[in-house]
Amino acid sequence: MHSTYLAPANQAATMSPQVGYAPSSTAALDTRSRFSVDSDDIVITNGVALDATQKNAGGAPIEETSPMGREIGWWSIVFLNFSSMIGTGIFSTPGTLLKETGSVGLALIYWFIGLLMCLAGYAYYLELAATFPERAGADVAYFEQIYKRPKRHLQQYVLYSRGAVNPNPWEERGIAVLSYALICLCIILSTKWSLRLSNLLSAVKVITLLFIVVTGFVVLGGHTKVVGPGSHFSQPFAGSSSNGNDLANALVNIHFAFSGYTNANSLMNEIGGDKIKKLRSAGAMSITIVFFLYFFANIAYFAAIPIAEAKASGQLIAGVFFTKVFGEYAGTRVLPVLIAISAWGNVLSTSIGQARMLREIARQGVIPFSSFFASTKPFGTPAAPILLKFILTAIVIIGPPAGDAFTFLVSLQSYPSRIFDILLIIGVWILRRRRVRAGLPQASYQAWHIALVFSIFICLFILIMPWVPPKTGRYGGNVSFWYGAAPAAGVGIIVACFIYWYTWARLLPRVFQYTICEEISQGENGELSKKFVRVYNDERGDEFRKQRAEERDTEGELTPERKMSKDVEHS
């Protein structure tokens, strides 16, 4: 079954009580066009009707009922966020962080700053979730609703993967691709069972980190072969770095270690019951647990490993810890298995959320074959987005050379993300102001202003400081090439995206005299998606305009009672 609604893609938007923004009552096409469309038209095809709110001109059509069901409960929210935060970072980042900060004391302070970053960031994400409670896709949906112009400008679309160290590079890449294929297959076959597996692997992570924490206290108590563990904390701030580049890289690593705390926001329309109440308590729980595990795991590492050796360990600090305490077998055989389980669970839970983000991008019509990627066939899961993510991730796994590639990708992802974070934070204030002007109540949850200001300050610090040269010169950063390569590449990608958007959405329509219009279609399982069609301003567009006129006549047959019913449903 397919229903179609056609509207100009450059319509303006105004407030709606339910989703935050909906099309205005009237909107004209570009002045070059020979026709206009009323955005309040109701589509009726085979008994299906869409009102102005559902049409959501300029964004993905609103799905009032999730075609993927409502499988997400309180514990699933906890484990989705928890597992997305804990991957390989806590087993590798502390050594790099210690090298960048220069001292144990400053490194531990940075972990506490990470907690504050998470709580402040989660506060404004929670407000955005309360403003758009039925929208999946998190950032994708929020940017769509806050910044109506430029439309169809792809928000965040950075995918990367993680690998191991040392064996034959092609052998490990093959294992990585196979492992990720199994993860994708799991998500495609069943949302319920992929969530259960994610929860199970999260429990294994908790046990692993608790074991490291308890072992750290045992080491500090002098009950292992480690000599003088307390001496490592005798001068906690000795050697602290004051270099802006080092401190910014340290903050990037902290943000990377905690990233994923908003993963459940991508599945908002699959959460049953009181969504915001569940998100608020479950999100706070997951962030708190992760912080305490991270903080005391760091103390365990620094208790067992001399500071100079910890700084030189790089991404192998957990292996050095296990070797120091339990011997070489534990460090080279047991630990890699635990890290692999942690990484597997991290990629699984993260992919569950990212699949929803990709599906929302498709529903906006940004990528080709939007109805295909928006479909939940054949298992009621986002199979097509996961397939696309697998292809892109496999390319990233196989393509980049080993060595600096991982560090570069982390920095490349982090820099543009901070720009988008600032836009989201500003967007929270924009949404509040729009709701006041429209006479609508504020969202059921509001972030403190101090949390928003603190988040902007952190983002600005990360954006500015990477341009400060390292102490050792232009090639002395955390990669072997120019220290500013990652931020420069991030800015370049954003500029390239804007140039593409302007060419596609503005320049070409002007040159070839056509208007880009939106077409909404509905799939067999109730999925709603858009695609963009070119409507030329000459006789080539007459058939399109004729079809639209017929549809308008059909839509006009809605009775006043039916229109009133739809209005009540959305109030």
Coordinates of C-alpha atoms in Angstrom, one line a residue:
M1 CA 0.0 0.0 0.0
H2 CA 1.4 3.4 -0.9
S3 CA 0.1 6.9 -0.1
T4 CA 1.6 10.0 -1.6
Y5 CA 1.7 13.6 -0.5
L6 CA 3.5 16.2 -2.7
A7 CA 4.8 19.5 -1.3
P8 CA 7.5 21.9 -2.0
A9 CA 10.7 21.1 -0.2
N10 CA 11.4 24.7 0.8
Q11 CA 8.3 25.2 3.0
A12 CA 8.5 27.2 6.2
A13 CA 7.6 25.7 9.6
T14 CA 5.8 26.6 12.7
M15 CA 5.1 25.2 16.1
S16 CA 3.1 22.1 17.0
P17 CA 2.3 20.9 20.5
Q18 CA 3.3 17.3 19.8
V19 CA 6.5 17.2 17.9
G20 CA 7.7 20.8 18.3
Y21 CA 7.3 21.9 14.7
A22 CA 4.9 21.2 11.8
P23 CA 4.2 22.8 8.5
S24 CA 2.6 26.2 8.4
S25 CA -1.0 26.4 7.2
T26 CA 0.1 27.8 3.8
A27 CA 3.4 27.8 1.9
A28 CA 4.2 28.7 -1.6
L29 CA 6.8 27.2 -3.9
D30 CA 9.8 29.2 -5.1
T31 CA 8.7 32.3 -7.0
R32 CA 10.0 30.7 -10.2
S33 CA 7.4 27.9 -9.9
R34 CA 4.0 28.1 -11.6
F35 CA 2.0 26.5 -8.8
S36 CA 1.7 26.3 -5.0
V37 CA 0.7 23.7 -2.5
D38 CA -1.3 24.0 0.7
S39 CA 0.6 22.2 3.4
D40 CA -2.5 21.5 5.4
D41 CA -3.8 19.1 2.7
I42 CA -4.8 15.7 4.1
V43 CA -3.7 12.6 2.2
I44 CA -6.3 9.9 1.8
T45 CA -5.2 6.9 -0.2
N46 CA -6.6 3.4 0.5
G47 CA -8.0 4.8 3.8
V48 CA -4.7 6.4 5.0
A49 CA -4.7 10.0 6.1
L50 CA -1.8 12.3 7.0
D51 CA -2.4 15.6 8.7
A52 CA 0.0 18.6 8.6
T53 CA 1.8 17.4 11.7
Q54 CA 2.5 14.0 10.3
K55 CA 3.6 15.4 6.9
N56 CA 6.3 17.5 8.7
A57 CA 7.4 19.5 5.6
G58 CA 11.1 19.7 5.4
G59 CA 11.7 16.6 7.5
A60 CA 10.9 12.9 7.9
P61 CA 7.1 12.2 8.2
I62 CA 6.0 11.5 11.7
E63 CA 5.3 7.8 12.5
E64 CA 2.8 7.8 15.4
T65 CA 3.3 4.1 15.9
S66 CA 6.7 2.6 15.6
P67 CA 6.9 -0.1 12.9
M68 CA 9.6 -1.8 14.9
G69 CA 7.4 -2.2 18.0
R70 CA 8.1 -1.0 21.6
E71 CA 10.8 -3.4 22.9
I72 CA 12.8 -0.9 25.0
G73 CA 12.3 -1.0 28.8
W74 CA 14.1 0.6 31.7
W75 CA 17.0 -1.9 31.9
S76 CA 17.4 -1.9 28.1
I77 CA 17.9 1.9 28.3
V78 CA 20.5 1.4 31.0
F79 CA 22.4 -1.3 29.1
L80 CA 22.1 0.5 25.7
N81 CA 23.8 3.6 27.1
F82 CA 26.1 1.7 29.4
S83 CA 27.4 -0.7 26.7
S84 CA 27.8 2.1 24.2
M85 CA 30.1 4.0 26.7
I86 CA 32.2 1.0 27.6
G87 CA 34.1 -0.5 24.7
T88 CA 37.8 -0.7 24.4
G89 CA 38.3 2.9 25.7
I90 CA 38.8 2.1 29.5
F91 CA 41.3 -0.6 28.6
S92 CA 43.4 1.8 26.4
T93 CA 42.6 5.4 27.1
P94 CA 44.1 5.8 30.6
G95 CA 47.7 5.3 29.4
T96 CA 47.3 7.9 26.6
L97 CA 45.5 10.3 28.9
L98 CA 48.3 10.0 31.5
K99 CA 50.8 10.9 28.9
E100 CA 48.8 13.9 27.7
T101 CA 48.0 15.3 31.2
G102 CA 51.4 14.4 32.6
S103 CA 50.3 13.4 36.1
V104 CA 48.1 11.0 37.9
G105 CA 46.3 13.8 39.8
L106 CA 45.4 15.7 36.6
A107 CA 44.4 12.5 34.8
L108 CA 41.9 11.7 37.6
I109 CA 40.5 15.2 37.5
Y110 CA 39.9 14.8 33.8
W111 CA 37.8 11.6 34.5
F112 CA 35.7 13.7 36.9
I113 CA 35.3 16.4 34.2
G114 CA 34.1 13.6 32.0
L115 CA 31.4 12.9 34.5
L116 CA 30.3 16.5 34.5
M117 CA 30.4 16.6 30.6
C118 CA 28.1 13.5 30.5
L119 CA 25.6 14.9 33.0
A120 CA 25.5 18.3 31.3
G121 CA 25.2 16.8 27.9
Y122 CA 22.5 14.3 29.0
A123 CA 20.5 17.1 30.4
Y124 CA 20.0 18.9 27.1
Y125 CA 19.5 15.7 25.2
L126 CA 16.8 14.8 27.7
E127 CA 15.1 18.1 27.1
L128 CA 15.3 17.5 23.4
A129 CA 13.8 14.0 23.9
A130 CA 11.0 15.6 26.0
T131 CA 10.3 18.0 23.2
F132 CA 10.2 15.3 20.5
P133 CA 9.1 12.2 22.4
E134 CA 8.0 10.2 19.3
R135 CA 11.0 10.8 17.1
A136 CA 13.8 8.2 16.7
G137 CA 17.2 9.0 15.4
A138 CA 18.3 11.5 18.1
D139 CA 20.6 14.1 16.5
V140 CA 19.1 13.5 13.1
A141 CA 15.6 14.4 14.3
Y142 CA 16.7 17.2 16.5
F143 CA 18.7 19.0 13.8
E144 CA 15.8 18.6 11.4
Q145 CA 13.4 20.2 13.8
I146 CA 15.6 23.0 15.1
Y147 CA 17.3 24.2 11.9
K148 CA 14.8 24.2 9.1
R149 CA 17.4 25.9 6.8
P150 CA 19.5 24.6 5.2
K151 CA 17.2 21.7 4.6
R152 CA 18.5 18.2 3.8
H153 CA 22.0 19.1 5.0
L154 CA 23.3 15.8 6.4
Q155 CA 23.8 16.2 10.1
Q156 CA 26.3 13.7 11.6
Y157 CA 27.3 10.7 9.6
V158 CA 30.6 9.5 10.9
L159 CA 31.1 5.7 11.2
Y160 CA 34.3 4.1 12.4
S161 CA 35.4 0.7 13.8
R162 CA 38.0 -0.6 16.2
G163 CA 40.6 -3.3 15.8
A164 CA 43.3 -5.1 17.8
V165 CA 47.1 -5.0 17.7
N166 CA 50.0 -7.0 16.3
P167 CA 48.9 -10.2 14.4
N168 CA 48.8 -10.3 10.6
P169 CA 46.9 -7.1 9.6
W170 CA 44.8 -8.8 6.9
E171 CA 44.0 -11.7 9.3
E172 CA 42.8 -9.3 12.0
R173 CA 40.9 -7.2 9.4
G174 CA 39.1 -10.4 8.2
I175 CA 38.2 -11.3 11.8
A176 CA 36.9 -7.8 12.4
V177 CA 34.7 -7.9 9.3
L178 CA 33.4 -11.3 10.1
S179 CA 32.7 -10.2 13.7
Y180 CA 30.8 -7.2 12.5
A181 CA 28.9 -9.2 10.0
L182 CA 27.6 -11.4 12.9
I183 CA 26.6 -8.3 14.9
C184 CA 24.7 -6.9 11.9
L185 CA 23.0 -10.3 11.3
C186 CA 21.9 -10.4 15.0
I187 CA 20.3 -6.9 14.7
I188 CA 18.6 -7.7 11.4
L189 CA 17.0 -10.9 12.7
S190 CA 15.5 -9.6 16.0
T191 CA 15.4 -6.4 18.0
K192 CA 14.3 -8.3 21.1
W193 CA 17.2 -10.8 21.0
S194 CA 19.8 -8.3 20.0
L195 CA 18.8 -6.2 23.0
R196 CA 19.0 -9.3 25.3
L197 CA 22.4 -10.1 23.9
S198 CA 23.5 -6.5 24.5
N199 CA 22.2 -6.7 28.1
L200 CA 24.2 -9.9 28.7
L201 CA 27.4 -8.6 27.3
S202 CA 27.0 -5.4 29.4
A203 CA 26.7 -7.6 32.5
V204 CA 30.0 -9.2 31.5
K205 CA 31.6 -5.8 31.2
V206 CA 30.4 -4.8 34.7
I207 CA 31.9 -8.0 36.1
T208 CA 35.2 -7.4 34.3
L209 CA 35.6 -3.8 35.4
L210 CA 34.5 -4.7 39.0
F211 CA 37.2 -7.4 39.0
I212 CA 39.8 -4.8 37.9
V213 CA 38.6 -2.3 40.6
V214 CA 38.7 -4.9 43.4
T215 CA 42.1 -6.1 42.2
G216 CA 43.3 -2.4 42.5
F217 CA 42.3 -2.3 46.1
V218 CA 44.0 -5.6 46.7
V219 CA 47.2 -4.1 45.1
L220 CA 46.9 -1.0 47.3
G221 CA 46.6 -3.2 50.3
G222 CA 49.9 -4.8 49.6
H223 CA 48.6 -8.3 48.9
T224 CA 50.2 -8.8 45.5
K225 CA 53.7 -9.0 44.1
V226 CA 53.5 -5.3 43.1
V227 CA 56.2 -3.3 45.0
G228 CA 55.2 0.0 46.7
P229 CA 51.8 0.6 45.0
G230 CA 51.0 3.6 47.2
S231 CA 54.2 5.4 46.2
H232 CA 52.7 6.1 42.7
F233 CA 50.3 8.6 44.3
S234 CA 52.9 10.3 46.6
Q235 CA 53.2 13.3 44.2
P236 CA 49.9 13.2 42.2
F237 CA 50.4 16.5 40.3
A238 CA 54.1 16.2 39.5
G239 CA 54.8 16.7 35.8
S240 CA 51.3 18.1 35.0
S241 CA 51.1 19.4 31.4
S242 CA 50.2 23.0 30.7
N243 CA 50.3 22.6 26.9
G244 CA 46.9 23.5 25.3
N245 CA 47.2 20.9 22.5
D246 CA 47.9 18.1 25.0
L247 CA 45.1 19.1 27.3
A248 CA 42.6 19.4 24.4
N249 CA 43.6 15.9 23.1
A250 CA 43.1 14.6 26.7
L251 CA 39.6 16.1 26.7
V252 CA 38.9 14.4 23.3
N253 CA 40.0 11.1 24.7
I254 CA 37.8 11.6 27.8
H255 CA 34.9 12.4 25.6
F256 CA 35.6 9.4 23.4
A257 CA 35.7 7.1 26.5
F258 CA 32.3 8.4 27.7
S259 CA 30.6 8.7 24.3
G260 CA 27.4 6.8 23.8
Y261 CA 25.5 8.0 26.9
T262 CA 22.7 9.2 24.7
N263 CA 22.4 6.0 22.6
A264 CA 18.9 5.2 23.8
N265 CA 17.6 8.6 22.5
S266 CA 18.0 7.0 19.0
L267 CA 15.2 4.6 19.9
M268 CA 12.7 7.0 21.5
N269 CA 9.7 5.8 19.5
E270 CA 10.4 2.2 20.7
I271 CA 10.3 3.0 24.4
G272 CA 7.0 2.2 26.1
G273 CA 5.3 3.9 29.0
D274 CA 6.6 7.2 30.4
K275 CA 9.6 7.7 28.1
I276 CA 11.1 10.8 29.8
K277 CA 10.8 9.3 33.3
K278 CA 12.6 6.2 32.1
L279 CA 15.2 8.0 30.2
R280 CA 15.9 10.4 33.1
S281 CA 16.5 7.7 35.7
A282 CA 18.0 5.0 33.5
G283 CA 20.4 7.5 31.9
A284 CA 21.6 8.9 35.2
M285 CA 22.1 5.3 36.5
S286 CA 24.2 4.3 33.5
I287 CA 26.4 7.4 33.6
T288 CA 27.0 7.1 37.4
I289 CA 27.9 3.4 37.1
V290 CA 30.3 4.0 34.3
F291 CA 32.0 6.9 36.0
F292 CA 32.7 4.9 39.2
L293 CA 34.0 1.9 37.3
Y294 CA 36.2 4.2 35.1
F295 CA 37.6 6.2 38.0
F296 CA 38.5 3.3 40.2
A297 CA 39.8 1.2 37.3
N298 CA 42.3 4.1 36.7
I299 CA 43.3 4.0 40.3
A300 CA 43.9 0.3 39.9
Y301 CA 46.1 0.8 36.9
F302 CA 48.2 3.5 38.5
A303 CA 48.5 1.5 41.7
A304 CA 50.1 -1.5 39.9
I305 CA 52.1 0.3 37.1
P306 CA 54.9 2.8 37.7
I307 CA 54.0 6.2 36.3
A308 CA 56.8 6.3 33.7
E309 CA 55.8 2.8 32.4
A310 CA 52.1 3.7 32.4
K311 CA 52.8 6.8 30.2
A312 CA 54.8 4.6 27.8
S313 CA 52.1 1.9 27.7
G314 CA 49.9 3.8 25.2
Q315 CA 46.8 1.7 24.4
L316 CA 48.1 -1.4 26.2
I317 CA 47.8 -0.2 29.8
A318 CA 45.2 -2.9 30.8
G319 CA 47.5 -5.6 29.4
V320 CA 50.5 -4.2 31.4
F321 CA 48.2 -4.1 34.5
F322 CA 47.2 -7.8 34.2
T323 CA 50.8 -8.8 33.5
K324 CA 52.1 -7.0 36.6
V325 CA 49.5 -8.5 38.9
F326 CA 48.7 -11.9 37.5
G327 CA 51.6 -12.7 35.1
E328 CA 52.2 -12.8 31.4
Y329 CA 49.5 -15.4 30.6
A330 CA 46.7 -13.3 32.0
G331 CA 48.0 -10.2 30.2
T332 CA 48.4 -11.8 26.8
R333 CA 45.7 -14.5 26.8
V334 CA 42.9 -13.8 29.3
L335 CA 42.6 -10.0 29.0
P336 CA 42.3 -9.9 25.1
V337 CA 39.2 -12.2 25.4
L338 CA 37.6 -9.9 27.9
I339 CA 38.4 -6.8 25.8
A340 CA 37.0 -8.6 22.7
I341 CA 33.7 -9.3 24.6
S342 CA 33.6 -5.6 25.7
A343 CA 34.2 -4.4 22.2
W344 CA 31.7 -6.8 20.7
G345 CA 29.0 -5.6 23.1
N346 CA 29.9 -1.9 22.5
V347 CA 29.6 -2.3 18.7
L348 CA 26.3 -4.2 19.1
S349 CA 24.6 -1.6 21.2
T350 CA 26.0 1.3 19.3
S351 CA 24.9 -0.2 16.0
I352 CA 21.4 -0.7 17.3
G353 CA 21.2 3.0 17.9
Q354 CA 23.0 4.1 14.7
A355 CA 20.7 1.9 12.6
R356 CA 17.8 4.0 13.8
M357 CA 19.8 7.2 12.9
L358 CA 20.4 6.0 9.4
R359 CA 16.8 5.0 9.0
E360 CA 15.7 8.6 10.0
I361 CA 18.2 10.0 7.5
A362 CA 16.6 7.8 4.9
R363 CA 13.1 8.8 5.9
Q364 CA 14.1 12.5 5.4
G365 CA 14.9 11.6 1.8
V366 CA 18.5 12.6 2.1
I367 CA 19.9 9.3 0.7
P368 CA 18.7 7.5 -2.4
F369 CA 16.1 4.7 -2.3
S370 CA 14.6 6.2 0.9
S371 CA 11.6 3.9 1.1
F372 CA 14.0 0.9 0.8
F373 CA 16.1 2.1 3.7
A374 CA 13.1 3.2 5.8
S375 CA 11.5 -0.3 5.4
T376 CA 11.4 -2.7 8.3
K377 CA 10.9 -5.7 6.2
P378 CA 11.3 -8.7 6.5
F379 CA 11.8 -9.0 10.3
G380 CA 10.4 -5.8 11.7
T381 CA 14.0 -4.4 12.1
P382 CA 16.0 -1.7 10.3
A383 CA 17.7 -4.3 8.0
A384 CA 18.6 -2.0 5.1
P385 CA 20.3 0.7 7.3
I386 CA 22.3 -2.0 9.0
L387 CA 23.4 -3.5 5.7
L388 CA 24.5 0.0 4.6
K389 CA 26.4 0.5 7.9
F390 CA 28.1 -2.9 7.4
I391 CA 29.3 -1.9 4.0
L392 CA 30.7 1.4 5.2
T393 CA 32.3 0.0 8.3
A394 CA 33.9 -2.9 6.3
I395 CA 35.4 -0.2 4.0
V396 CA 36.8 1.6 7.0
I397 CA 38.2 -1.6 8.5
I398 CA 39.9 -2.7 5.3
G399 CA 40.9 0.6 3.9
P400 CA 43.0 2.7 6.3
P401 CA 46.5 1.6 7.1
A402 CA 47.3 0.4 10.6
G403 CA 49.0 2.6 13.2
D404 CA 47.8 6.2 13.3
A405 CA 44.5 5.5 11.5
F406 CA 42.5 4.7 14.7
T407 CA 43.8 7.8 16.5
F408 CA 43.1 10.0 13.5
L409 CA 39.6 8.6 13.1
V410 CA 38.7 9.3 16.7
S411 CA 40.0 12.9 16.4
L412 CA 38.3 13.3 13.0
Q413 CA 34.9 12.2 14.5
S414 CA 35.3 14.3 17.6
Y415 CA 36.0 17.7 16.0
P416 CA 32.9 18.1 13.8
S417 CA 30.8 16.5 16.5
R418 CA 31.7 19.4 18.8
I419 CA 30.5 21.9 16.2
F420 CA 27.2 20.0 16.0
D421 CA 27.0 19.8 19.8
I422 CA 27.2 23.6 20.0
L423 CA 24.4 23.9 17.4
L424 CA 22.3 21.5 19.4
I425 CA 22.8 23.4 22.6
I426 CA 21.9 26.7 20.9
G427 CA 18.9 24.9 19.4
V428 CA 17.6 24.1 22.9
W429 CA 17.3 27.9 23.6
I430 CA 15.8 28.4 20.1
L431 CA 13.1 25.8 20.9
R432 CA 12.3 27.3 24.2
R433 CA 11.9 30.8 22.6
R434 CA 9.7 29.4 19.8
R435 CA 7.4 27.6 22.2
V436 CA 7.0 30.8 24.3
R437 CA 6.1 32.8 21.1
A438 CA 3.6 30.2 20.1
G439 CA 2.0 30.1 23.5
L440 CA 2.9 26.5 24.1
P441 CA 4.1 24.9 27.4
Q442 CA 7.7 24.1 27.7
A443 CA 9.0 20.5 27.5
S444 CA 8.3 18.3 30.5
Y445 CA 12.0 18.4 31.3
Q446 CA 14.3 21.4 31.1
A447 CA 18.1 21.4 31.4
W448 CA 19.7 23.9 33.7
H449 CA 21.3 26.9 32.0
I450 CA 24.6 26.2 33.7
A451 CA 24.6 22.8 32.1
L452 CA 24.2 24.3 28.7
V453 CA 26.9 27.0 29.3
F454 CA 29.3 24.4 30.6
S455 CA 28.8 22.2 27.6
I456 CA 29.4 25.1 25.2
F457 CA 32.6 25.9 27.1
I458 CA 33.9 22.3 26.9
C459 CA 33.1 22.2 23.1
L460 CA 34.8 25.5 22.5
F461 CA 37.9 24.3 24.4
I462 CA 38.1 21.2 22.2
L463 CA 37.6 23.2 19.1
I464 CA 40.2 25.9 19.8
M465 CA 43.0 24.1 21.6
P466 CA 43.9 21.4 19.0
W467 CA 45.3 24.3 16.8
V468 CA 47.9 25.1 19.5
P469 CA 51.2 23.5 18.4
P470 CA 52.4 20.6 20.7
K471 CA 55.5 21.1 22.8
T472 CA 57.6 19.0 20.4
G473 CA 56.6 20.9 17.2
R474 CA 54.2 20.4 14.3
Y475 CA 54.8 16.7 14.0
G476 CA 54.8 16.0 17.8
G477 CA 51.1 15.4 18.3
N478 CA 49.3 12.1 18.9
V479 CA 49.9 11.0 15.3
S480 CA 53.1 10.9 13.2
F481 CA 51.9 13.5 10.7
W482 CA 50.9 17.2 11.1
Y483 CA 49.1 17.7 14.5
G484 CA 46.3 19.7 12.9
A485 CA 45.3 17.1 10.3
A486 CA 42.2 15.8 12.0
P487 CA 40.5 19.2 12.8
A488 CA 41.4 20.5 9.4
A489 CA 39.9 17.4 7.7
G490 CA 36.8 17.8 9.9
V491 CA 36.3 21.4 8.9
G492 CA 37.0 20.4 5.3
I493 CA 34.3 17.7 5.3
I494 CA 31.7 20.2 6.7
V495 CA 32.6 22.8 4.0
A496 CA 32.4 20.1 1.3
C497 CA 29.0 19.0 2.5
F498 CA 27.7 22.6 2.4
I499 CA 29.1 23.1 -1.1
Y500 CA 27.3 19.9 -2.2
W501 CA 24.0 21.0 -0.6
Y502 CA 24.2 24.5 -2.1
T503 CA 24.9 23.0 -5.6
W504 CA 22.1 20.4 -5.3
A505 CA 19.4 22.4 -3.6
R506 CA 20.0 25.9 -4.8
L507 CA 22.4 26.2 -7.8
L508 CA 21.1 23.4 -10.1
P509 CA 17.4 24.2 -9.6
R510 CA 18.1 27.8 -10.5
V511 CA 20.1 26.9 -13.6
F512 CA 17.8 24.2 -15.0
Q513 CA 14.5 25.9 -13.8
Y514 CA 13.0 23.3 -11.6
T515 CA 11.7 23.0 -8.0
I516 CA 12.6 20.2 -5.6
C517 CA 9.4 18.8 -4.1
E518 CA 8.8 16.3 -1.3
E519 CA 6.9 13.0 -1.9
I520 CA 5.7 11.0 1.1
S521 CA 5.1 7.3 0.7
Q522 CA 3.8 4.7 3.1
G523 CA 5.2 1.1 3.2
E524 CA 3.4 -2.2 3.9
N525 CA 4.3 -2.1 7.6
G526 CA 3.2 1.6 8.0
E527 CA 6.6 3.0 7.5
L528 CA 6.6 6.7 6.3
S529 CA 9.4 8.1 4.2
K530 CA 10.1 10.9 1.8
K531 CA 11.9 11.2 -1.5
F532 CA 12.7 14.3 -3.5
V533 CA 11.4 14.9 -7.1
R534 CA 12.2 17.5 -9.6
V535 CA 9.3 19.5 -10.9
Y536 CA 10.2 21.6 -13.9
N537 CA 8.6 25.0 -14.4
D538 CA 7.6 24.3 -18.0
E539 CA 5.4 21.8 -19.6
R540 CA 7.5 18.9 -18.3
G541 CA 6.0 19.5 -14.9
D542 CA 2.3 19.6 -16.1
E543 CA 1.7 16.0 -15.4
F544 CA 3.0 16.3 -11.9
R545 CA 0.8 19.4 -11.3
K546 CA -2.2 17.6 -12.7
Q547 CA -1.6 14.6 -10.4
R548 CA -1.2 16.9 -7.4
A549 CA -4.5 18.7 -8.2
E550 CA -6.3 15.4 -8.3
E551 CA -4.9 14.4 -5.0
R552 CA -5.9 17.8 -3.5
D553 CA -9.5 17.1 -4.6
T554 CA -9.4 13.7 -3.0
E555 CA -8.0 15.1 0.2
G556 CA -10.7 17.8 0.2
E557 CA -13.3 15.1 0.8
L558 CA -12.4 14.8 4.4
T559 CA -15.3 15.8 6.6
P560 CA -15.0 18.5 9.2
E561 CA -15.6 15.8 11.9
R562 CA -12.6 13.8 10.5
K563 CA -10.4 16.9 10.5
M564 CA -11.5 17.7 14.1
S565 CA -10.7 14.1 15.1
K566 CA -7.2 14.3 13.7
D567 CA -6.7 17.7 15.5
V568 CA -7.7 16.1 18.8
E569 CA -5.3 13.2 18.3
H570 CA -2.4 15.6 18.0
S571 CA -3.2 18.0 20.8

